Amino acid sequence: MVDWVTILFSASLSVSLSAIASMGLTEYRLKREQSVEEANEIDEWYTKSAEYAADVRRSWQRIFDTPEGQAANLSELQSEMSLLEGQISRHASEGEQLGVDEEPIEALDRLADECRRTAEHRTHINSYPEFEEFRQETLDAVEELEEVLER
């Protein structure tokens, strides 16, 4: 005689195991996709960090390092550094949220600090030498960030 209870139990167990395996596979795929998305976000973050370094360097070159810049429009430079400081600070915070290594975040924070120093400095008739010093310190921070990003 056929044991219907055993047959039903076996069928039920087979369906349950199949469903569990399917759910496990689906969960694995979702985690893998999420991991790939997070890796892409981190790659984009590093790319954007390099762009900020290039933007700061270009701003100094365009505004300050030209003969026209010798008669420097320091307020334009300060305005640009203020804008970049805000963007760089927010970008560093985004890196913390993404779980990026500390070293590039610290390098970005240093660059943002140098931009802030330039932006907040009170200009006067003999400001040019002070801005030369700011330029050097800011470009040092740019180079530090670029070196960290290359690693």
Tab-separated table of C-alpha atoms in Angstrom:
chain	number	residue	atom	x	y	z
A	1	MET	CA	0.000	0.000	0.000
A	2	VAL	CA	1.153	3.560	-0.726
A	3	ASP	CA	2.069	5.727	2.223
A	4	TRP	CA	0.460	9.016	1.170
A	5	VAL	CA	1.750	10.866	4.190
A	6	THR	CA	5.340	10.026	3.235
A	7	ILE	CA	4.755	11.005	-0.394
A	8	LEU	CA	3.175	14.330	0.592
A	9	PHE	CA	5.907	15.010	3.127
A	10	SER	CA	8.625	14.233	0.544
A	11	ALA	CA	6.985	16.459	-2.062
A	12	SER	CA	6.545	19.251	0.461
A	13	LEU	CA	10.149	18.928	1.599
A	14	SER	CA	11.382	18.967	-1.994
A	15	VAL	CA	9.398	22.121	-2.797
A	16	SER	CA	10.585	23.798	0.416
A	17	LEU	CA	14.237	22.990	-0.252
A	18	SER	CA	13.891	24.232	-3.818
A	19	ALA	CA	12.324	27.490	-2.593
A	20	ILE	CA	15.051	27.966	0.018
A	21	ALA	CA	17.759	27.369	-2.578
A	22	SER	CA	16.073	29.820	-4.944
A	23	MET	CA	15.823	32.461	-2.205
A	24	GLY	CA	19.469	31.921	-1.295
A	25	LEU	CA	20.530	32.348	-4.914
A	26	THR	CA	18.412	35.490	-5.250
A	27	GLU	CA	19.889	36.924	-2.046
A	28	TYR	CA	23.417	36.153	-3.273
A	29	ARG	CA	22.732	37.897	-6.594
A	30	LEU	CA	21.309	40.956	-4.833
A	31	LYS	CA	24.308	41.210	-2.514
A	32	ARG	CA	26.666	40.793	-5.457
A	33	GLU	CA	24.877	43.536	-7.427
A	34	GLN	CA	24.952	45.793	-4.366
A	35	SER	CA	28.659	45.109	-3.937
A	36	VAL	CA	29.317	45.999	-7.588
A	37	GLU	CA	27.272	49.206	-7.217
A	38	GLU	CA	29.200	50.181	-4.075
A	39	ALA	CA	32.506	49.528	-5.837
A	40	ASN	CA	31.372	51.732	-8.732
A	41	GLU	CA	30.367	54.508	-6.310
A	42	ILE	CA	33.777	54.338	-4.652
A	43	ASP	CA	35.536	54.445	-8.044
A	44	GLU	CA	33.458	57.494	-8.980
A	45	TRP	CA	34.351	59.090	-5.645
A	46	TYR	CA	38.085	58.662	-6.314
A	47	THR	CA	37.664	60.062	-9.839
A	48	LYS	CA	35.798	63.091	-8.492
A	49	SER	CA	38.524	63.614	-5.870
A	50	ALA	CA	41.130	63.820	-8.633
A	51	GLU	CA	38.898	66.285	-10.496
A	52	TYR	CA	38.743	68.540	-7.429
A	53	ALA	CA	42.542	68.511	-7.166
A	54	ALA	CA	42.768	69.503	-10.837
A	55	ASP	CA	40.125	72.232	-10.366
A	56	VAL	CA	42.068	73.817	-7.508
A	57	ARG	CA	45.311	73.724	-9.480
A	58	ARG	CA	43.612	75.229	-12.576
A	59	SER	CA	42.034	78.008	-10.530
A	60	TRP	CA	45.381	79.101	-9.130
A	61	GLN	CA	47.003	78.904	-12.567
A	62	ARG	CA	44.197	80.758	-14.341
A	63	ILE	CA	43.732	83.533	-11.802
A	64	PHE	CA	47.063	83.937	-10.030
A	65	ASP	CA	49.882	82.530	-12.180
A	66	THR	CA	49.309	84.670	-15.262
A	67	PRO	CA	50.738	88.134	-15.935
A	68	GLU	CA	47.199	89.449	-15.626
A	69	GLY	CA	47.014	87.676	-12.289
A	70	GLN	CA	50.011	89.650	-11.071
A	71	ALA	CA	47.599	92.517	-10.762
A	72	ALA	CA	45.607	89.752	-9.183
A	73	ASN	CA	41.953	89.787	-8.801
A	74	LEU	CA	42.315	88.274	-5.362
A	75	SER	CA	38.604	88.506	-4.635
A	76	GLU	CA	37.895	86.262	-7.656
A	77	LEU	CA	40.449	83.777	-6.367
A	78	GLN	CA	38.931	83.897	-2.885
A	79	SER	CA	35.466	83.395	-4.304
A	80	GLU	CA	36.574	80.373	-6.287
A	81	MET	CA	38.450	78.881	-3.328
A	82	SER	CA	35.371	79.349	-1.134
A	83	LEU	CA	33.218	77.499	-3.651
A	84	LEU	CA	35.755	74.686	-4.013
A	85	GLU	CA	36.214	74.417	-0.241
A	86	GLY	CA	32.509	73.735	0.223
A	87	GLN	CA	32.413	71.172	-2.568
A	88	ILE	CA	35.560	69.406	-1.363
A	89	SER	CA	34.324	69.284	2.249
A	90	ARG	CA	31.017	67.728	1.164
A	91	HIS	CA	32.890	65.273	-1.034
A	92	ALA	CA	35.094	64.215	1.904
A	93	SER	CA	31.944	63.601	3.975
A	94	GLU	CA	30.513	61.470	1.173
A	95	GLY	CA	33.730	59.438	1.244
A	96	GLU	CA	33.263	58.796	4.954
A	97	GLN	CA	29.716	57.579	4.305
A	98	LEU	CA	30.964	55.262	1.540
A	99	GLY	CA	33.598	53.818	3.851
A	100	VAL	CA	36.572	55.046	1.837
A	101	ASP	CA	40.044	54.774	3.408
A	102	GLU	CA	40.987	57.536	5.851
A	103	GLU	CA	44.077	58.703	3.968
A	104	PRO	CA	42.321	60.222	0.923
A	105	ILE	CA	39.651	61.743	3.156
A	106	GLU	CA	42.334	63.393	5.297
A	107	ALA	CA	44.093	64.671	2.156
A	108	LEU	CA	40.797	66.145	0.927
A	109	ASP	CA	40.202	67.761	4.322
A	110	ARG	CA	43.659	69.333	4.185
A	111	LEU	CA	42.974	70.665	0.685
A	112	ALA	CA	39.628	72.068	1.844
A	113	ASP	CA	41.392	73.762	4.795
A	114	GLU	CA	43.915	75.400	2.462
A	115	CYS	CA	41.110	76.608	0.195
A	116	ARG	CA	39.306	77.993	3.259
A	117	ARG	CA	42.445	79.826	4.437
A	118	THR	CA	42.723	81.527	1.065
A	119	ALA	CA	39.019	82.347	0.932
A	120	GLU	CA	38.877	83.834	4.427
A	121	HIS	CA	42.084	85.869	4.316
A	122	ARG	CA	41.577	89.624	4.575
A	123	THR	CA	43.143	91.327	1.609
A	124	HIS	CA	45.147	94.519	1.911
A	125	ILE	CA	47.624	96.468	-0.161
A	126	ASN	CA	50.478	93.991	0.439
A	127	SER	CA	48.452	90.782	0.161
A	128	TYR	CA	50.252	89.395	-2.869
A	129	PRO	CA	53.191	87.789	-0.956
A	130	GLU	CA	50.754	86.191	1.466
A	131	PHE	CA	48.794	84.749	-1.433
A	132	GLU	CA	52.007	83.371	-2.911
A	133	GLU	CA	52.428	81.451	0.339
A	134	PHE	CA	48.779	80.291	0.221
A	135	ARG	CA	49.327	79.210	-3.374
A	136	GLN	CA	52.314	77.067	-2.442
A	137	GLU	CA	50.604	75.474	0.547
A	138	THR	CA	47.454	74.791	-1.463
A	139	LEU	CA	49.391	73.252	-4.344
A	140	ASP	CA	51.308	71.127	-1.825
A	141	ALA	CA	47.932	69.856	-0.578
A	142	VAL	CA	46.891	69.170	-4.193
A	143	GLU	CA	50.069	67.147	-4.759
A	144	GLU	CA	49.528	65.227	-1.522
A	145	LEU	CA	45.989	64.329	-2.600
A	146	GLU	CA	47.174	63.267	-6.051
A	147	GLU	CA	49.860	61.045	-4.510
A	148	VAL	CA	47.350	59.427	-2.160
A	149	LEU	CA	44.946	58.791	-5.037
A	150	GLU	CA	47.669	57.154	-7.113
A	151	ARG	CA	48.292	54.492	-4.456
